[in-house]
Short mmCIF file of C-alpha atoms in Angstrom, two decimals:
data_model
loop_
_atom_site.label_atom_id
_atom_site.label_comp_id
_atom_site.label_asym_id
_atom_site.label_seq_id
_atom_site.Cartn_x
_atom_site.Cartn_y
_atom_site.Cartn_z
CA UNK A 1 27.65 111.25 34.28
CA UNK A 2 29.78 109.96 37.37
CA UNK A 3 31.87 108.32 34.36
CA UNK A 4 32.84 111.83 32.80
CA UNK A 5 33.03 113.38 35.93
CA UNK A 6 35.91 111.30 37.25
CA UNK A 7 37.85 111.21 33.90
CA UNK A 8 36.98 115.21 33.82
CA UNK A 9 38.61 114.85 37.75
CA UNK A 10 41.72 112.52 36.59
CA UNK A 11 42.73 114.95 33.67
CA UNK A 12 42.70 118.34 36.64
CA UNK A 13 44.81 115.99 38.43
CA UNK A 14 47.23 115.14 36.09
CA UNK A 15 47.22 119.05 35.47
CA UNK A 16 47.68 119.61 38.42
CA UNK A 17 50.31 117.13 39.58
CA UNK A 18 52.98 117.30 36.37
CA UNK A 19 54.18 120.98 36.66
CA UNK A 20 54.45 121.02 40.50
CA UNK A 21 56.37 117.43 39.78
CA UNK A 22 58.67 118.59 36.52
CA UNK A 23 61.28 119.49 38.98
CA UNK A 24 60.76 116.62 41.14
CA UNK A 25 62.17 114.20 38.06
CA UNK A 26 64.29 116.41 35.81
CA UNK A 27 66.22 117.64 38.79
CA UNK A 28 66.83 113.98 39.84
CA UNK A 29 69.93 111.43 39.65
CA UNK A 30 71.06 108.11 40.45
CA UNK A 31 74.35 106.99 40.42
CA UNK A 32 75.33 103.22 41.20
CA UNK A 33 78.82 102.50 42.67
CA UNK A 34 80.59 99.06 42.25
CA UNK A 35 83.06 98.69 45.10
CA UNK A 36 85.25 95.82 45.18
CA UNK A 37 87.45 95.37 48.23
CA UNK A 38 90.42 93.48 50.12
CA UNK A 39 91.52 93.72 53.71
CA UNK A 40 94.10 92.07 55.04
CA UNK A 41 95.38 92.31 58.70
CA UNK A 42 98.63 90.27 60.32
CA UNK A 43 99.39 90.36 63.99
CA UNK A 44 102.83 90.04 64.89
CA UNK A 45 101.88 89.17 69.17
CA UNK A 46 99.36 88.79 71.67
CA UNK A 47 96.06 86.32 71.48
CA UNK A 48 93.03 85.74 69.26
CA UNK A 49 93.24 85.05 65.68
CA UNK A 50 96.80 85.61 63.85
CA UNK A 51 94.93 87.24 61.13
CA UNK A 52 91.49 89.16 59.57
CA UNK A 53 91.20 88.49 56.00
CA UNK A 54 88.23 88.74 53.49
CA UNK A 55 87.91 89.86 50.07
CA UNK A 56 84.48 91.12 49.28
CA UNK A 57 82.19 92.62 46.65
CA UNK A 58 79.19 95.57 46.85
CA UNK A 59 77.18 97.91 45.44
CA UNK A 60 75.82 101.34 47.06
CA UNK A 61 72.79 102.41 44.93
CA UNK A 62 72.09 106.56 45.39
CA UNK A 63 68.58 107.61 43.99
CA UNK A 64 67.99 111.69 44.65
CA UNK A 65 64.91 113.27 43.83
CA UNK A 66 65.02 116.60 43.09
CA UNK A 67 62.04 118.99 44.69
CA UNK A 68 58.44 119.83 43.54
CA UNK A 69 57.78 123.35 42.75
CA UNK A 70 56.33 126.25 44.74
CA UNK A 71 57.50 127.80 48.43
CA UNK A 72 58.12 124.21 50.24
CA UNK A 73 59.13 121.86 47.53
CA UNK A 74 59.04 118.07 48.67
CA UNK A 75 61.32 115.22 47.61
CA UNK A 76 62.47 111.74 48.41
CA UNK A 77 66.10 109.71 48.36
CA UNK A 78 67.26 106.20 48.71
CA UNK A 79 69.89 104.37 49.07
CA UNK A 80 70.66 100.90 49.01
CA UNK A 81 73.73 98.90 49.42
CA UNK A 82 74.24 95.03 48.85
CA UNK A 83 77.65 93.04 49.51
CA UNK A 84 79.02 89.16 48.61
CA UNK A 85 81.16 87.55 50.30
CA UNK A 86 84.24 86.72 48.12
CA UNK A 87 86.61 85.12 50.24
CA UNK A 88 86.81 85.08 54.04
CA UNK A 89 86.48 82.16 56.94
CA UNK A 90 85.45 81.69 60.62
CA UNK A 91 89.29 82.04 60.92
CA UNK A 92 89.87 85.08 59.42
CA UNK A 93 86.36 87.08 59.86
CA UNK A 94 86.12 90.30 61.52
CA UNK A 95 87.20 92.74 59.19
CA UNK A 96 84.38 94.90 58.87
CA UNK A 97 83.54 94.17 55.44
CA UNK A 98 80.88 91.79 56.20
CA UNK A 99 78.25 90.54 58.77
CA UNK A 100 79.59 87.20 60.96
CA UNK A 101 78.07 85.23 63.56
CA UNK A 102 79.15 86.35 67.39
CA UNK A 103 79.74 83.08 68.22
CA UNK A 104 81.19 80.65 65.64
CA UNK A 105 82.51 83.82 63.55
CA UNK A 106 81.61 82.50 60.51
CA UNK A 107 81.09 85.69 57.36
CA UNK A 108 77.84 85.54 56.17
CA UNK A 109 77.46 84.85 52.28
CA UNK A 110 75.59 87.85 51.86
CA UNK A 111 73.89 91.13 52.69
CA UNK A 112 72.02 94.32 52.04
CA UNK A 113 69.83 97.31 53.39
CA UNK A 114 67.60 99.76 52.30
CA UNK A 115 67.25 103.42 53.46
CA UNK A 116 64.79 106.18 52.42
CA UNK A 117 64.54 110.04 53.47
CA UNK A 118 62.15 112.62 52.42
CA UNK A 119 63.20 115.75 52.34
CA UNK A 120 61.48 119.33 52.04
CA UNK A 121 63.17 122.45 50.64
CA UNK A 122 62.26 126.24 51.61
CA UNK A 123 64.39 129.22 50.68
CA UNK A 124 67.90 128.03 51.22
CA UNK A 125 67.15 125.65 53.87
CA UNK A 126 66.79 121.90 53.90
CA UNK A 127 65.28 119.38 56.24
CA UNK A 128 65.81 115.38 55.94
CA UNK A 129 64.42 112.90 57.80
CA UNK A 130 65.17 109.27 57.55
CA UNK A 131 68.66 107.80 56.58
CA UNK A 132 71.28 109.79 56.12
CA UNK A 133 75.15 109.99 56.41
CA UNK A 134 76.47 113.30 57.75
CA UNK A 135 79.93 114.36 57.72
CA UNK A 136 80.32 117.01 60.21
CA UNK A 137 82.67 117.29 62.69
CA UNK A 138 81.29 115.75 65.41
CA UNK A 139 79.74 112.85 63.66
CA UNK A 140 81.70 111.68 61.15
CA UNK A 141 80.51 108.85 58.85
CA UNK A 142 83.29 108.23 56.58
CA UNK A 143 82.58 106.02 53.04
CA UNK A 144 85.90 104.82 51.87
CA UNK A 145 87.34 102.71 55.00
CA UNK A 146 85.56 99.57 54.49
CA UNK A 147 82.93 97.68 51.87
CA UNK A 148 79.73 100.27 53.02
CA UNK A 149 79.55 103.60 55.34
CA UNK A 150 77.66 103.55 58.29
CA UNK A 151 74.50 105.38 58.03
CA UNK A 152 72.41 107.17 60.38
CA UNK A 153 68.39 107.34 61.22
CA UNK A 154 67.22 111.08 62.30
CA UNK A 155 66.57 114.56 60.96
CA UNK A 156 68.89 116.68 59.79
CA UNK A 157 68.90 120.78 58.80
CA UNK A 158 70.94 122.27 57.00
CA UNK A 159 70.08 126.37 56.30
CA UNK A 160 72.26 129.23 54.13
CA UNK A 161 69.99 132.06 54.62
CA UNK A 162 72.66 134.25 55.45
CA UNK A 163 75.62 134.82 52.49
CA UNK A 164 78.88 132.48 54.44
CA UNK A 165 76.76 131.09 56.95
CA UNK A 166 75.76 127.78 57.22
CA UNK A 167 73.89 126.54 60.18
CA UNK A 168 73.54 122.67 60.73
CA UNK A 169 71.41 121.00 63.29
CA UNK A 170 69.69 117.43 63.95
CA UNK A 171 68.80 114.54 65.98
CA UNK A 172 69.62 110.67 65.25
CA UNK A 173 68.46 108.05 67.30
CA UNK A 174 69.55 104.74 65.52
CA UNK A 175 72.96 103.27 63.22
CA UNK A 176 73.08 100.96 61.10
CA UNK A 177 77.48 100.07 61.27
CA UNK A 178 79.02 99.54 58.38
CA UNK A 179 78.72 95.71 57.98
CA UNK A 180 75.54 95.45 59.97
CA UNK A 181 71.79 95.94 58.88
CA UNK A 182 70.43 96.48 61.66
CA UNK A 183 69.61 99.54 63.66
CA UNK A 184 71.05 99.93 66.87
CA UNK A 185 71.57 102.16 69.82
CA UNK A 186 74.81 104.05 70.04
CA UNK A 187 77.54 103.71 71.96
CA UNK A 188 81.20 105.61 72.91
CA UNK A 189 84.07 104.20 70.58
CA UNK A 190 85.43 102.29 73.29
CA UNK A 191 89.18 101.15 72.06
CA UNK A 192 91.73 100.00 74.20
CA UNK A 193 89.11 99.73 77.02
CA UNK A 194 88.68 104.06 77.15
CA UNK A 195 84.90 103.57 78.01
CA UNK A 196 82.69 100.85 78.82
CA UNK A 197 80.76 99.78 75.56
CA UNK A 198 77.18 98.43 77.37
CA UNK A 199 76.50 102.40 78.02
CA UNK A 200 74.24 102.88 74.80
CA UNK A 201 71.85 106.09 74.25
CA UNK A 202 68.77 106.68 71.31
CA UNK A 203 69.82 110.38 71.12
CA UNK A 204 72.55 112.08 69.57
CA UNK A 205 71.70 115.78 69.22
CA UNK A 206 73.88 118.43 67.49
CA UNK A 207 74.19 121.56 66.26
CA UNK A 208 76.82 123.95 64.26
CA UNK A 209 77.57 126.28 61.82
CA UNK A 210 80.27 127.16 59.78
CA UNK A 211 81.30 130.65 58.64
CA UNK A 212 83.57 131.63 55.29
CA UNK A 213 85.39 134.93 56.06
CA UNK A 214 86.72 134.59 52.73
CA UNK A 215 87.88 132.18 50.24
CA UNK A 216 90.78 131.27 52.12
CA UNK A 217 89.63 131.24 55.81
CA UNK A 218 86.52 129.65 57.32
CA UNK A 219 85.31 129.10 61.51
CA UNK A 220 83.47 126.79 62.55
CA UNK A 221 81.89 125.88 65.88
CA UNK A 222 79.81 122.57 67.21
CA UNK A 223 78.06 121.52 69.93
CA UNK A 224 76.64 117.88 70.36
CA UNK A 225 75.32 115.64 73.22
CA UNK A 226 74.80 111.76 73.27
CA UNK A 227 72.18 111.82 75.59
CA UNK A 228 73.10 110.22 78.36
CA UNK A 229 76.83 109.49 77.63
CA UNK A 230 78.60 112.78 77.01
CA UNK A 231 79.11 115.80 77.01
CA UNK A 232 81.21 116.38 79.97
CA UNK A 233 79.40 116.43 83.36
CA UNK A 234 76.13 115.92 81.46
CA UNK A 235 74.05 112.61 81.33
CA UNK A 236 74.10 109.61 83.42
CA UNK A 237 77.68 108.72 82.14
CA UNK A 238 76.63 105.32 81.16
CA UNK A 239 79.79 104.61 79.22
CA UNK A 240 81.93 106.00 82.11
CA UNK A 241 83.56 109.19 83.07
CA UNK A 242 83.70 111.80 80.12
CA UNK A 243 86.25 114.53 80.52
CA UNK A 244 88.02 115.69 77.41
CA UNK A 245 89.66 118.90 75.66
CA UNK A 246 91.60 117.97 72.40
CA UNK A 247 93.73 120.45 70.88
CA UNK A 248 94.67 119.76 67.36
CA UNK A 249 96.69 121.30 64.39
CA UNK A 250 97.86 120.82 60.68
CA UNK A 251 99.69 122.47 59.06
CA UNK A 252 100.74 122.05 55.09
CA UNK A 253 102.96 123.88 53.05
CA UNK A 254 102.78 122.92 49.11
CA UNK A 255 105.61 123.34 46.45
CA UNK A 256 104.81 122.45 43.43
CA UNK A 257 103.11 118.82 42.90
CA UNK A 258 104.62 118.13 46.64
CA UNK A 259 102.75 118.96 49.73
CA UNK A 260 104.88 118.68 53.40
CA UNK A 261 102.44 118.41 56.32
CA UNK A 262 102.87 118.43 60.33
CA UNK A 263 100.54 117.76 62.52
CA UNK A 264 100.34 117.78 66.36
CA UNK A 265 97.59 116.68 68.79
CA UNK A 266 97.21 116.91 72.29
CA UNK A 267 94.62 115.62 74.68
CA UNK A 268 93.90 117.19 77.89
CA UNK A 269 91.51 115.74 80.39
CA UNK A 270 91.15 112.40 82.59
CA UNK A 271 89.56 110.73 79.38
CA UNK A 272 90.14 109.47 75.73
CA UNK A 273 88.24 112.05 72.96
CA UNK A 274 84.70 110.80 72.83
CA UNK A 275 82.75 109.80 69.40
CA UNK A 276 80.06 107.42 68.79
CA UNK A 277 81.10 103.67 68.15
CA UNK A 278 81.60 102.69 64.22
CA UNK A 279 81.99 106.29 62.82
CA UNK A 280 85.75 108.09 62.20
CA UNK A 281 86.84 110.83 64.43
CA UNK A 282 87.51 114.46 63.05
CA UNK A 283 90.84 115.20 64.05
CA UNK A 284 94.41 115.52 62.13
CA UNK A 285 94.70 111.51 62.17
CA UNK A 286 91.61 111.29 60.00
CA UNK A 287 92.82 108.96 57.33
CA UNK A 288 95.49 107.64 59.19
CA UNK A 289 94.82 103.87 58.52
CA UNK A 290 95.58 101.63 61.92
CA UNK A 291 94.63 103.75 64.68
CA UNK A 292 93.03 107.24 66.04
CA UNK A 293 95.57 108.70 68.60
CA UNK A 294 92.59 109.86 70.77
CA UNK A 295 94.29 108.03 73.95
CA UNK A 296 93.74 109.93 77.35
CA UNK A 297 96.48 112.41 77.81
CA UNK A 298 98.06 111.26 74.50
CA UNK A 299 100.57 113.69 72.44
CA UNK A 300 101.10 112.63 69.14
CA UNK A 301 102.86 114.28 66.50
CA UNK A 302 102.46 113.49 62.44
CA UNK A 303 104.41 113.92 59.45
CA UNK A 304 102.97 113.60 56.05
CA UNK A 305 104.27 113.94 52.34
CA UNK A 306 101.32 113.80 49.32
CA UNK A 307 102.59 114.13 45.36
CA UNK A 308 100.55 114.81 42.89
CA UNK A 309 102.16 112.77 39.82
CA UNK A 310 99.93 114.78 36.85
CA UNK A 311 102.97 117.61 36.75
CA UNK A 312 105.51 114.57 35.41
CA UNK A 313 103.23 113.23 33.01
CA UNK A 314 100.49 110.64 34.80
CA UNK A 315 97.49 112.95 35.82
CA UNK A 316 95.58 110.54 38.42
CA UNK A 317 98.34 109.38 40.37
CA UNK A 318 99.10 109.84 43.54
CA UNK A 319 100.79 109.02 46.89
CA UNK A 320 101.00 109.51 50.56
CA UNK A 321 103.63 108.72 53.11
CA UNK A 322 102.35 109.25 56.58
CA UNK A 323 103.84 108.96 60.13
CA UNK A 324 102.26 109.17 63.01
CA UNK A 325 103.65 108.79 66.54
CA UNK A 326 101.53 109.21 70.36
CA UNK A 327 103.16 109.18 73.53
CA UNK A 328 102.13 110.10 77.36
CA UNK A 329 99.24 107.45 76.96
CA UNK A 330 97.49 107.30 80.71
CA UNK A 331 94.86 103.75 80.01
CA UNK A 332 92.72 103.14 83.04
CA UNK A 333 92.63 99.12 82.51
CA UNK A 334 96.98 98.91 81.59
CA UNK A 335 99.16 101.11 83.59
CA UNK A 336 101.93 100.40 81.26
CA UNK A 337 100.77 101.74 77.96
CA UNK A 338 102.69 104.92 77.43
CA UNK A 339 103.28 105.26 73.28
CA UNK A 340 101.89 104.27 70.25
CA UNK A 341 103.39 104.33 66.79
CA UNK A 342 102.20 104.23 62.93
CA UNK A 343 103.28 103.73 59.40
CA UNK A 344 101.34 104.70 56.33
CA UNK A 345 102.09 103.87 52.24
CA UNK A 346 99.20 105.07 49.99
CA UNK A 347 98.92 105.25 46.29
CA UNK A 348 96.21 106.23 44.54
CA UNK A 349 94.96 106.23 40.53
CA UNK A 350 91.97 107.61 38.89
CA UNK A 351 91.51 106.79 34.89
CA UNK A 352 91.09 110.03 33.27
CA UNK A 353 89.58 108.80 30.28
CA UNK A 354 88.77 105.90 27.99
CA UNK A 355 85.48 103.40 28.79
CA UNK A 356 86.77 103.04 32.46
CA UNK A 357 86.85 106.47 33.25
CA UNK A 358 86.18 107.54 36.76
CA UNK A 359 87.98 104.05 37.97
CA UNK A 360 89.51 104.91 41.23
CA UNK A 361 92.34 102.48 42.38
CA UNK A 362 94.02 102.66 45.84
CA UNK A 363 96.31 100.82 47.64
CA UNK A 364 96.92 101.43 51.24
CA UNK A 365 99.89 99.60 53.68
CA UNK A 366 99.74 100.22 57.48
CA UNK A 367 102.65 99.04 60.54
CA UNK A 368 101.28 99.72 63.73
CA UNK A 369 103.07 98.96 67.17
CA UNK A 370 102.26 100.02 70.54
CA UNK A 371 103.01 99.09 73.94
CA UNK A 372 99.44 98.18 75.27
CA UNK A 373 97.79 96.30 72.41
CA UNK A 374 98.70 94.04 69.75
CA UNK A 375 100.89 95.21 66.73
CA UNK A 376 99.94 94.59 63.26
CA UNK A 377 100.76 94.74 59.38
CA UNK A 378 97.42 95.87 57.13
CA UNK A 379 97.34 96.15 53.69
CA UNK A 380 94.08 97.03 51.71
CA UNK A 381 93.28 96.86 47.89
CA UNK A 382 89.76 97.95 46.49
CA UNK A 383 88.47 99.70 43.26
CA UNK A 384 85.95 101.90 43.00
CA UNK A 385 83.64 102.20 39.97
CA UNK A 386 81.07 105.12 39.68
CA UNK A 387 78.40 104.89 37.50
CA UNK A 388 75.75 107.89 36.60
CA UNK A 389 72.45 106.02 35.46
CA UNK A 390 70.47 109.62 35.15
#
């Protein structure tokens, strides 16, 4: 009797459990991307290594669950990331594209990490809590500038309730940088000595939302605190004195398969613009390969030329030619910096068809020179592979 009554329970469960989990599997996808990469960085003065070198392959496994059925519908994503050294030394370490040992610099053969959210769905709002990697404007994790992203531990909401609006808010109190696996406290970028890198905090609180007005026009507006560190005037200023109000602008006009952009930034304040150590800032020299132009009191200026190569006959290509150019630096720790200066060469192909399909290829060359660090010649190289398992 017990026998048939727990077979008679097993088959209510499995009633049960597969409709409110159909959705939970045929609403899911995983996608594995093979990323193969090359950095290398000259220095034309100063001290320390004449060079930063590695070659190195990984893999970024993404595994989304869709959500289980009724008015809160549950689900669960990973992702996992594993990298091998292909060429580097104690010589030339320090790229970012892998782990190395603080004190005898040597690249470690090997690495990998693991992260897992679950997330629950009502209405048209979405919480996740575990690892994630938000790109928002004031924290910015950025996937393409070396082997892995960083990644973030927290919560994270996301609601569109309201047609056009989309609030964001959420709390992180861990990263895990780009070729690191651990998780750490965070810090202030601290470049060019702008802020002192002990201060660390375990909270980085935001909160946002962005409005569409129509299809052409969209506001936004953020507010975020790294508890501790910034805003301005708030915390214990750990990392030093925060004072900051960045003004910047882009603007593009497109003819054709050419786009002309100019871009000007100003920063106001006794401070550099603040972000949190190992992500990219959100400003108009996002993507600008050498530096960030975030200097205290810096004015920099920006040209940029994209063509898009598909209207004279090779659909994939493209290129970039960038200039960037900051002046009025004011650096606490070097009363002599004052300017800043960058050049930027970027082409780009994605196969359009045939068994390599999806095959991005990019090839990036940087010059930077400046009056308060050391200059440098960068070129990268690295292919991108995507690959939908379900």
């Amino acid at each position: 009797m017990k026998r048939i009554d727990r077979r008679l329970v097993g088959v209510l469960a499995v009633g049960v459990c597969l409709p409110a989990t159909a959705d939970l599997l045929s609403d899911s996808s995983a996608t594995l991307l093979s990323r193969n990469y090359y950095f290398d960085r000259d220095y034309a003065n100063g001290t320390g290594p004449s060079e930063a070198r590695e070659w190195a392959q990984g893999f970024i496994l993404r595994m989304n669950s869709g959500y289980t059925q009724g008015p809160f519908g549950f689900g669960l994503d990973v992702l996992a990331m594993g990298g091998i050294k292909l060429d580097s030394s104690a010589g030339r370490s320090g790229t970012g594209l892998l782990p190395f040992d603080a004190v005898t610099r040597e690249p470690a053969d090997e690495y990998s990490k693991l992260g897992v959210a679950a997330k629950v769905r009502y209405s048209s709002t979405d919480l996740q809590v575990g690892t994630f990697q938000p790109l928002l404007p004031v924290i910015l994790a950025i996937t393409t500038t070396r082997l892995f992203p960083p990644t973030f531990r927290g919560g994270y909401l996301r609601s569109q309730e309201i047609p056009g609006l989309t609030l964001h808010a959420g709390n992180v109190d861990r990263i895990i940088l780009r070729n690191s696996t651990d998780e750490e406290r965070m810090g202030v970028s601290s470049l060019n000595g702008r802020f002192n890198p002990s201060g660390l905090s375990d909270s980085f609180s935001f909160a946002g939302a962005d409005y569409a007005f129509n299809d052409h026009l969209t506001g936004t507006y953020y507010y975020a605190e790294l508890d501790d560190l910034y805003p301005r005037g708030d915390g214990a200023s750990k990392a030093g004195t925060v004072d900051n109000r960045t003004l910047s602008t882009m603007f593009t006009y497109k003819w054709r398969a050419h786009s002309f952009g100019l871009g000007y930034m100003q920063l106001n304040g006794s401070s550099a613009m603040p972000y949190i150590a190992g992500t990219d800032v959100n400003v108009n020299s996002e993507g600008a390969q050498a530096a960030d132009f975030v200097n205290p009191k810096e004015r920099s200026t920006q040209l940029r030329y994209d063509v898009d190569f598909t209207s004279y006959g090779v659909p994939g290509l493209g290129a970039t030619l960038r200039y960037l150019r900051g002046r009025d630096i004011t650096l606490a720790n070097n009363p002599a910096a004052s300017k800043e200066n960058e050049r930027d060469v970027e082409l780009n192909y994605l196969v359009q068809s045939g068994t390599f399909k999806g095959l991005n290829v990019r090839l990036r060359q940087a010059t930077y020179n400046n009056d308060f660090s050391r200059d440098f010649t960068e070129t990268r190289f690295y292919l991108d592979y995507p690959l939908k398992l379900w």
